Coordinates of N, CA and C and ligand atoms in Angstrom, one line a residue:
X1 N -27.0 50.7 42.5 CA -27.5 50.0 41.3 C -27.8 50.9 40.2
X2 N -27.6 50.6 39.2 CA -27.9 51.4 37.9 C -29.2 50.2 37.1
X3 N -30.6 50.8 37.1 CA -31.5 50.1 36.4 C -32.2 51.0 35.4
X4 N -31.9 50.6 34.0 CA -32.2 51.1 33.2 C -33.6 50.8 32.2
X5 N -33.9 51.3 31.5 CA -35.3 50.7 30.5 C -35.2 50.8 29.1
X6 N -35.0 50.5 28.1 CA -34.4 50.6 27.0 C -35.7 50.6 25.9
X7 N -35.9 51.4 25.6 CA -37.8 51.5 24.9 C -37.2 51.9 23.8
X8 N -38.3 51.6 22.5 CA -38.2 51.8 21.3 C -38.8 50.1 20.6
X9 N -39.5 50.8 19.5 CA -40.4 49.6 18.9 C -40.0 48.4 18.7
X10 N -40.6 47.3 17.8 CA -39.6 46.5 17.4 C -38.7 46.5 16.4
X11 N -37.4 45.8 16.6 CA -36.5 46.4 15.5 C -35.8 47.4 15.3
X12 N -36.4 48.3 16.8 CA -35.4 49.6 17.1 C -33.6 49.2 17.0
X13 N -33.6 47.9 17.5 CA -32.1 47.7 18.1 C -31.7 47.6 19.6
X14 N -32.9 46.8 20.2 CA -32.9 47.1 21.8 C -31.9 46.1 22.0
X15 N -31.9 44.7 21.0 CA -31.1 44.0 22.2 C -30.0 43.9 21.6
X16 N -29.5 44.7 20.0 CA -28.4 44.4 19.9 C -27.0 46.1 20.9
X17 N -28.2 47.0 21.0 CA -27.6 48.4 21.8 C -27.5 46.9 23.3
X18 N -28.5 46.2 23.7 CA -28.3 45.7 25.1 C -26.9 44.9 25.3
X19 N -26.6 44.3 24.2 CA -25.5 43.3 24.5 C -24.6 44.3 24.7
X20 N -24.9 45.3 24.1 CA -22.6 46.1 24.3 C -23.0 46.9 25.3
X21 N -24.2 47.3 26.2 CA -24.1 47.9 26.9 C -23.9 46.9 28.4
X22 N -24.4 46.0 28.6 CA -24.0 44.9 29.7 C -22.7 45.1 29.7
X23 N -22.1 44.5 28.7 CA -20.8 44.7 28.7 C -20.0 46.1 29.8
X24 N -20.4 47.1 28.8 CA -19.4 48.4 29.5 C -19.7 48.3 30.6
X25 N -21.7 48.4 31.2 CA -21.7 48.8 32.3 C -22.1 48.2 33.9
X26 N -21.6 46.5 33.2 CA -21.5 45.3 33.8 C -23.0 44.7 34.8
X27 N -23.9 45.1 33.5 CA -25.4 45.0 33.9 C -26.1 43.7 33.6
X28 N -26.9 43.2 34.3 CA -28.0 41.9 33.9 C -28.8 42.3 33.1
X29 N -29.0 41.8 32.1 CA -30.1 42.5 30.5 C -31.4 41.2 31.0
X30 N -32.5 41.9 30.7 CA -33.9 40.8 30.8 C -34.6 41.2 29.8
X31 N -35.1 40.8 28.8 CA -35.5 41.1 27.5 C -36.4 39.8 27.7
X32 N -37.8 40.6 28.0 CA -39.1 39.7 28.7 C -39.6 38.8 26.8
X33 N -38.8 39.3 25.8 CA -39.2 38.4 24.4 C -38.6 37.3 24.6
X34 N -36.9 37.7 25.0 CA -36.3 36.3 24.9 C -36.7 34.9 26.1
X35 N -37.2 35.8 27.4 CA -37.6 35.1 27.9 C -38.7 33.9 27.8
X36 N -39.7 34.8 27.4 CA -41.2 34.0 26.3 C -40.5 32.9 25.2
X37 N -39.7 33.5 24.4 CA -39.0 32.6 23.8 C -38.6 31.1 24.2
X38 N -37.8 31.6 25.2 CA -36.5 30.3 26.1 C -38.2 29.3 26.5
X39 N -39.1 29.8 27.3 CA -40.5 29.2 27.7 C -40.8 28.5 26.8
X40 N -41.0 29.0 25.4 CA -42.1 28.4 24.3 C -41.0 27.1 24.1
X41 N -39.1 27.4 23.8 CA -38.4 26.8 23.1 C -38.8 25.3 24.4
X42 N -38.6 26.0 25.7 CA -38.5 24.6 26.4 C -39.9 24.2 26.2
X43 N -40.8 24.8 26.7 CA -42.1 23.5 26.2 C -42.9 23.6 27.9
X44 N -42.3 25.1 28.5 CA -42.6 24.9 30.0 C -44.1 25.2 29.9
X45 N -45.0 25.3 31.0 CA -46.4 25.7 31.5 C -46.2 27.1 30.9
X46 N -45.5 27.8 31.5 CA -45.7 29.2 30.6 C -45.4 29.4 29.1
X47 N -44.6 28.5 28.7 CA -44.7 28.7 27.3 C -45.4 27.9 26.4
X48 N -46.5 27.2 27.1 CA -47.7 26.7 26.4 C -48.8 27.8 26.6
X49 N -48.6 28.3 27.3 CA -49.5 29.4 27.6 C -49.5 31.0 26.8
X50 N -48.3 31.1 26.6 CA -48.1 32.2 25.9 C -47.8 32.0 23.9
X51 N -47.5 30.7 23.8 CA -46.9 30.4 22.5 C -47.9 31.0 21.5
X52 N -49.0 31.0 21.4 CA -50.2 31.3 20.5 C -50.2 33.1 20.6
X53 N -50.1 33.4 22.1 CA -50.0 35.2 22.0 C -48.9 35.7 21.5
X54 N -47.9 35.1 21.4 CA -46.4 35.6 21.0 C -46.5 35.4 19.1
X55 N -47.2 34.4 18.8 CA -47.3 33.6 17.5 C -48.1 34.9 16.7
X56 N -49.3 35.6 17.4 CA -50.2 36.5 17.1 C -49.6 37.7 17.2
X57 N -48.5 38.0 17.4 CA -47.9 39.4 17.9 C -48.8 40.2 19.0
X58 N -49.2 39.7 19.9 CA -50.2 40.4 20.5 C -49.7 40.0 22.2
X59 N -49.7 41.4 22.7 CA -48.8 41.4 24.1 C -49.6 40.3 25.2
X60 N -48.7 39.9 25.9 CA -49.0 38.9 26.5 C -49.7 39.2 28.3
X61 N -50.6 38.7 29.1 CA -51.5 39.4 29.4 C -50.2 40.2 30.7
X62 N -50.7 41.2 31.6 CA -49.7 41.5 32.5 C -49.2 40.7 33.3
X63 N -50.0 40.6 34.2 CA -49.7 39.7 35.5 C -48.8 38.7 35.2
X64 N -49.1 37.9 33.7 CA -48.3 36.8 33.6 C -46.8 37.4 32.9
X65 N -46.9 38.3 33.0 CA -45.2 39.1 32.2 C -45.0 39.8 33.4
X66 N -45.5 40.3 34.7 CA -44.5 41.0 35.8 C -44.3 39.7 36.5
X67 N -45.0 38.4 36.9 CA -44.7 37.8 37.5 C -43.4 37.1 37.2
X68 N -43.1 37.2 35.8 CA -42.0 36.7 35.4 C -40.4 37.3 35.1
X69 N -41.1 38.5 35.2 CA -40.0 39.5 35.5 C -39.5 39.7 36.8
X70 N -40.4 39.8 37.4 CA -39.9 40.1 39.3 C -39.0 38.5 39.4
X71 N -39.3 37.4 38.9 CA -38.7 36.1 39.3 C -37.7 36.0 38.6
X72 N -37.1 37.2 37.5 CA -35.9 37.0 36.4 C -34.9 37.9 37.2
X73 N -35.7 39.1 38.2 CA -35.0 40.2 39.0 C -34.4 39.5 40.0
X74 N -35.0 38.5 40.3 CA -34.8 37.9 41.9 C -33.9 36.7 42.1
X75 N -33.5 36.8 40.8 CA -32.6 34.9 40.5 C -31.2 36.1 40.6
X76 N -31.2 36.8 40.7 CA -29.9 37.7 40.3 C -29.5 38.9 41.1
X77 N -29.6 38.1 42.7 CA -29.3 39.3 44.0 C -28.3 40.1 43.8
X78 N -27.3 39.5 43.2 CA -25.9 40.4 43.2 C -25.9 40.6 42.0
X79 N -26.6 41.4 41.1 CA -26.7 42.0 40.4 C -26.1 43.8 40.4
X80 N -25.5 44.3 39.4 CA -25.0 45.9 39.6 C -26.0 46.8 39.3
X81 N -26.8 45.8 39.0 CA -28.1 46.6 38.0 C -28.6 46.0 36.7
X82 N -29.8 46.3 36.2 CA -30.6 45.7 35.3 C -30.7 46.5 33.9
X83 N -31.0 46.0 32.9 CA -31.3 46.9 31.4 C -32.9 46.0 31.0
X84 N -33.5 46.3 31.7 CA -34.6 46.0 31.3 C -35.7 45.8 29.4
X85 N -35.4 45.5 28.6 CA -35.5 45.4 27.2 C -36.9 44.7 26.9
X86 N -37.5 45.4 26.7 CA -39.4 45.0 26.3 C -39.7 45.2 27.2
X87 N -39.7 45.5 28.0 CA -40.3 45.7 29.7 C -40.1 46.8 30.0
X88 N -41.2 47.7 30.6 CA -42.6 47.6 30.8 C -43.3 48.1 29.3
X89 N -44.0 47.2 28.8 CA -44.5 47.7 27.6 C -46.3 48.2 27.4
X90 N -46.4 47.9 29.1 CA -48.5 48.9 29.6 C -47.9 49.9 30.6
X91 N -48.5 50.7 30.8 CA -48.4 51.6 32.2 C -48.8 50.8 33.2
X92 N -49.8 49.8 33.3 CA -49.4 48.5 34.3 C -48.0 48.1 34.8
X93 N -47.3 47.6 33.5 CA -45.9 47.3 33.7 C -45.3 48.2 34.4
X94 N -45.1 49.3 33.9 CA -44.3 49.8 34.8 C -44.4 50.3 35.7
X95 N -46.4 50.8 36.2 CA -46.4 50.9 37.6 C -45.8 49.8 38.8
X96 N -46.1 48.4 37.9 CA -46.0 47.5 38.8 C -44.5 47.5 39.2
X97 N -43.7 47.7 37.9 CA -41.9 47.5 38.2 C -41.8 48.8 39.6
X98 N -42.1 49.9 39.4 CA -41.9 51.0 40.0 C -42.3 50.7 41.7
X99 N -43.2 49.9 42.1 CA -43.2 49.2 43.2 C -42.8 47.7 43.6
X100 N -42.3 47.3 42.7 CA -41.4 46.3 42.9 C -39.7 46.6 43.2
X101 N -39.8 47.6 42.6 CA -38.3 48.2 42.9 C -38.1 48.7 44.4
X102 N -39.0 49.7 44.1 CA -39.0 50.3 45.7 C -39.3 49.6 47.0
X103 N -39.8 48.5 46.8 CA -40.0 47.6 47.8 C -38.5 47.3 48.3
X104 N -37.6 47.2 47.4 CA -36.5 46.6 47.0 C -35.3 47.4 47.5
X105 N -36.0 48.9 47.6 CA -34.9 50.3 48.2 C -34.4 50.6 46.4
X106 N -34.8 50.3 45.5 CA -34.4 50.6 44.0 C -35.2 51.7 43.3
X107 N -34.7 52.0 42.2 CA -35.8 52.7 41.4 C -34.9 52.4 40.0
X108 N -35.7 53.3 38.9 CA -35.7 53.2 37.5 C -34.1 54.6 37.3
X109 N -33.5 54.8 37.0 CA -32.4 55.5 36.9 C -32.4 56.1 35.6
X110 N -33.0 55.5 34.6 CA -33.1 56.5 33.6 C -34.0 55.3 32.1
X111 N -34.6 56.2 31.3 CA -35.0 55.5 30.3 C -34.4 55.9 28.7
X112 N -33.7 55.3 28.2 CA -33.2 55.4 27.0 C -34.0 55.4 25.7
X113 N -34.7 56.2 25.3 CA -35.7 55.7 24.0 C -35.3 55.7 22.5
X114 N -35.2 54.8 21.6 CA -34.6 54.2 20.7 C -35.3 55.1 19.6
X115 N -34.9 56.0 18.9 CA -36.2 56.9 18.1 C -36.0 56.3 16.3
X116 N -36.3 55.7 16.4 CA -36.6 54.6 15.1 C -37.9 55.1 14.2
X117 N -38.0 55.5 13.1 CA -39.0 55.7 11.6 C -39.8 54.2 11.8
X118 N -41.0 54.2 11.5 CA -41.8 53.1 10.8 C -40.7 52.4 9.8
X119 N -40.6 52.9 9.0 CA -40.2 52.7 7.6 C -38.7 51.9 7.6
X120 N -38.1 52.3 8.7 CA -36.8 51.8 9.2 C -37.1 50.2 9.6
X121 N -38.0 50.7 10.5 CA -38.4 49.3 11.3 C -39.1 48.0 10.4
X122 N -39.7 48.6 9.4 CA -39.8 47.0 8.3 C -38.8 46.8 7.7
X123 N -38.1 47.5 7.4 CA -36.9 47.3 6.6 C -36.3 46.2 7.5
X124 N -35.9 46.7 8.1 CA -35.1 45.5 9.2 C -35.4 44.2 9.6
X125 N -36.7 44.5 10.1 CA -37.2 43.2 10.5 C -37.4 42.6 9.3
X126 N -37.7 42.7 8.0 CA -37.5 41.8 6.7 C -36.2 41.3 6.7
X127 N -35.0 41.8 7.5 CA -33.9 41.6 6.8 C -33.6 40.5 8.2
X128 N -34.1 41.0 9.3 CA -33.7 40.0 10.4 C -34.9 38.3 10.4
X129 N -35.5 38.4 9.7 CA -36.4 37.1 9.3 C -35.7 36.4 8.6
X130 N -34.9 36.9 7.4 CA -34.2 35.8 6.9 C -33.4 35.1 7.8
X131 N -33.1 35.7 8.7 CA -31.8 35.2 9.8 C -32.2 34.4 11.2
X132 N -33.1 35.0 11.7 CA -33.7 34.6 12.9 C -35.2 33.4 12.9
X133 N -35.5 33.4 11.6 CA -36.6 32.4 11.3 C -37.4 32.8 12.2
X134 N -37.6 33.8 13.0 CA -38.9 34.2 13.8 C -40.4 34.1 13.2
X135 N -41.3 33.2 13.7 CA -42.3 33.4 13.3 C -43.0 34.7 13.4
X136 N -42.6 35.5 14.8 CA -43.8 36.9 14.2 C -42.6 38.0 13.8
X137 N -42.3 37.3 12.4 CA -41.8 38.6 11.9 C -42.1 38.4 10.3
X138 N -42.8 37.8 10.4 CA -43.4 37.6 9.2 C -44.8 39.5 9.4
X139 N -44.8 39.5 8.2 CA -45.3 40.8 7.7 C -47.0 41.4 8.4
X140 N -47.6 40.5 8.7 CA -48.9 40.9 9.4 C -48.7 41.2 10.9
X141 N -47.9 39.9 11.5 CA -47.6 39.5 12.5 C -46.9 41.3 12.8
X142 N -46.0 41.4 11.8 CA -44.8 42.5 12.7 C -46.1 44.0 12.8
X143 N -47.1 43.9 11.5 CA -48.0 45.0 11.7 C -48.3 44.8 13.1
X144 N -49.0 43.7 13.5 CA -49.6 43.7 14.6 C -48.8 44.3 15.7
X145 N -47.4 43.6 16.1 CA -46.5 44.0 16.9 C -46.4 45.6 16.6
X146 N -46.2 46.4 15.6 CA -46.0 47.8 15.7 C -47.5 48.5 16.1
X147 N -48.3 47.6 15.8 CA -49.7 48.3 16.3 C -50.1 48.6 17.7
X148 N -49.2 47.0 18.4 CA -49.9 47.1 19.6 C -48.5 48.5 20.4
X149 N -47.7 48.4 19.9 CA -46.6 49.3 20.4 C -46.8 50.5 20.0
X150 N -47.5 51.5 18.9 CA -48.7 52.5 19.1 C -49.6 52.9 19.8
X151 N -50.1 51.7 20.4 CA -51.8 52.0 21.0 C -51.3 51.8 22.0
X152 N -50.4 50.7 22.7 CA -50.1 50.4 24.4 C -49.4 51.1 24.7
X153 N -47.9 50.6 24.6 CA -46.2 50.9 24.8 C -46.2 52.1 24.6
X154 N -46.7 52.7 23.4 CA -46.2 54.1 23.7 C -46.4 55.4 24.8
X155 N -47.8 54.4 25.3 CA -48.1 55.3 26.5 C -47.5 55.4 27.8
X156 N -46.1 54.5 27.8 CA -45.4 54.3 28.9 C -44.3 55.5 28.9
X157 N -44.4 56.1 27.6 CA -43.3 57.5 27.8 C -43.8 58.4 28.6
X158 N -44.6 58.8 28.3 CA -45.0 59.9 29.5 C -45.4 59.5 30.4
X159 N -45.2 58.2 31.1 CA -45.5 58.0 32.5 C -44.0 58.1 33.0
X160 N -42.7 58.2 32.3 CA -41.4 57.9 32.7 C -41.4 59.7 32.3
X161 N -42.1 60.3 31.6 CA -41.6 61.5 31.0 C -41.9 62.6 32.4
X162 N -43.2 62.4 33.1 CA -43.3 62.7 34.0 C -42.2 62.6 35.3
X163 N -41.5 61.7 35.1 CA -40.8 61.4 36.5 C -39.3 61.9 35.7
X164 N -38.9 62.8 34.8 CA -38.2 63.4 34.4 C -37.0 62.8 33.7
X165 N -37.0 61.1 33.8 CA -36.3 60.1 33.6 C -36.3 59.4 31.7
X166 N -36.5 59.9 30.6 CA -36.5 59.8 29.2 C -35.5 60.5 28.8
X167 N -34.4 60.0 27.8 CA -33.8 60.5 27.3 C -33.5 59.9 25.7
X168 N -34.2 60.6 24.6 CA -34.2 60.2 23.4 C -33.3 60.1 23.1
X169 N -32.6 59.2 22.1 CA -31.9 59.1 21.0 C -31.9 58.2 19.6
X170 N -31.2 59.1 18.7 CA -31.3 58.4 17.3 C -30.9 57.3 17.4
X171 N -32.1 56.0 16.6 CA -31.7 55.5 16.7 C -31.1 54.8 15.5
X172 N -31.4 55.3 14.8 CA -30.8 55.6 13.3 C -29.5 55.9 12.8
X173 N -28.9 54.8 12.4 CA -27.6 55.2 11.9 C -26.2 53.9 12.2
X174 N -24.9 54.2 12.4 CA -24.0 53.3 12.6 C -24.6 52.5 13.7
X175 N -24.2 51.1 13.8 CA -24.4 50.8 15.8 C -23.5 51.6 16.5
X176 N -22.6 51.7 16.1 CA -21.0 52.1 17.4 C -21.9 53.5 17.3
X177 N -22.1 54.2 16.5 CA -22.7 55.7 17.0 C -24.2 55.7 17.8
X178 N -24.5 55.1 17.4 CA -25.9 54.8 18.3 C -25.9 54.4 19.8
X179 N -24.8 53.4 19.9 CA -24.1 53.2 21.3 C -23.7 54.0 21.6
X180 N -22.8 55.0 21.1 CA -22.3 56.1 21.6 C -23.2 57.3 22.5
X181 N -24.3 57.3 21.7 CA -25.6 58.6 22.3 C -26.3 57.8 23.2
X182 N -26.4 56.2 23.1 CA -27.0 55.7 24.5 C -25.9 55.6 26.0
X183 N -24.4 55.9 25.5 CA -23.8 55.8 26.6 C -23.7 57.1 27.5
X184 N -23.8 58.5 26.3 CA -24.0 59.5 27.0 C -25.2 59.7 28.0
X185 N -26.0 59.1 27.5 CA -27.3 59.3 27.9 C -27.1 58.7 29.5
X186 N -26.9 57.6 29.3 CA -26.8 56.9 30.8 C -25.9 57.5 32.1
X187 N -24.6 58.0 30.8 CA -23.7 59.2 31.5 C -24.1 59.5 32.5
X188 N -25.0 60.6 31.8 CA -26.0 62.2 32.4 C -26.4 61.6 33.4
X189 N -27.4 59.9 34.0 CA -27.8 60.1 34.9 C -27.2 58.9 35.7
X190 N -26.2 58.2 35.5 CA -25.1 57.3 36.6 C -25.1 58.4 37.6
Ligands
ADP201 P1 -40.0 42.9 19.5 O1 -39.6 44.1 20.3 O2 -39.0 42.7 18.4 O3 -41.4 43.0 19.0 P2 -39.7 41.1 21.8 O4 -38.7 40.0 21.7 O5 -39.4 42.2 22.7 O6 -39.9 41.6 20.3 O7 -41.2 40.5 22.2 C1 -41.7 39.5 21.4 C2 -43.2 39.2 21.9 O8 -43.1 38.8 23.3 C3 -44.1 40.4 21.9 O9 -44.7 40.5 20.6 C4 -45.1 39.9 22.9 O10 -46.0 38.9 22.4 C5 -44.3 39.3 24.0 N1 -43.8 40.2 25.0 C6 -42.5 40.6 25.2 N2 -42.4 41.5 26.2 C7 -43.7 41.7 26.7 C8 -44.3 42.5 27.7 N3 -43.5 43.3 28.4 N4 -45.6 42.5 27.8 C9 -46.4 41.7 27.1 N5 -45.9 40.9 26.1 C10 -44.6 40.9 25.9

């Protein structure tokens, strides 16, 4: 199995690097936003519960995001492997993924980190609001989301930095070349 983690803020380009990389490397993508999303869109128990935290850009509590993850991992036995996308965004998250894996005979194979400017990242997300009508990508909202991905998320690199498993890349620039430096990357550790 190849399970990968695809970090970098919002607006880095996690999920549009995620779609072409399923593709080549015939992986299950779980992108724990769209998931909250699909919840809030249907109107389920969890996405009455989360709609207001997602509305506030403000991470949604743990337990109720691994439990939902381990149940998106587990719909999908014959899987080749996973690209994990917003996930693990506390060092909770990912201690908890890192024993859910191994329970599993799995582990984490490598982490891709999306190395994206501030200044990059509002640009874009102004430009993906016209398009996506997301409510938190309105201008406070996205502060918030970059805030909490300073003070939380970022502290998940050196928990992966430790286990020797991060490999930066720009994420700045063409897509096709940006894909290009995430494919080497996964290269190195397939
Ligand atoms: P982006 O990376 O563009 O901010 P996402 O689609 O990954 O957006 O996530 C949207 C929202 O979903 C987050 O702002 C947060 O409220 C919630 N969310 C997604 N993943 C997680 C997670 N792993 N832990 C807690 N909350 C999450």
């Amino acid at each position: 199995m190849l399970n990968l983690v695809l970090f970098g803020p919002p607006g880095a380009g996690k999920g549009t690097q995620s779609a072409k990389l399923i593709e080549k490397y015939n992986l299950v993508h779980i992108s724990t936003g769209d998931l909250f999303r699909m919840h809030i869109k249907e109107d389920t128990e969890l996405g009455k519960r989360v709609k207001q935290i997602l509305a506030d850009g403000l991470l949604v509590p743990d337990s109720v995001t691994i439990d939902m993850l381990e149940e998106e991992v587990k719909k999908n036995p014959q899987a080749n492997g996973f690209i994990f996308d917003g996930f693990p965004r506390t060092v909770a998250q990912a201690e908890a993924l890192d024993v859910f894996l191994t329970k599993n005979g799995e582990k984490i194979n490598g982490v891709v980190q999306l190395d994206v400017t501030e200044e990059e990242i509002k640009n874009r997300i102004a430009e993906r609001k016209k398009i996506s009508g997301r409510a938190d990508d309105d201008e406070d909202k996205l502060l918030k989301r970059i805030d909490e991905y300073f003070s939380k998320t970022i502290h998940v690199l050196p928990y992966y930095e430790k286990q020797g498993k991060v490999a930066s890349v720009n994420g700045i620039g063409e897509i096709d070349n940006i894909f290009n430096g995430i494919c080497a990357a996964i290269d190195a550790v397939k």
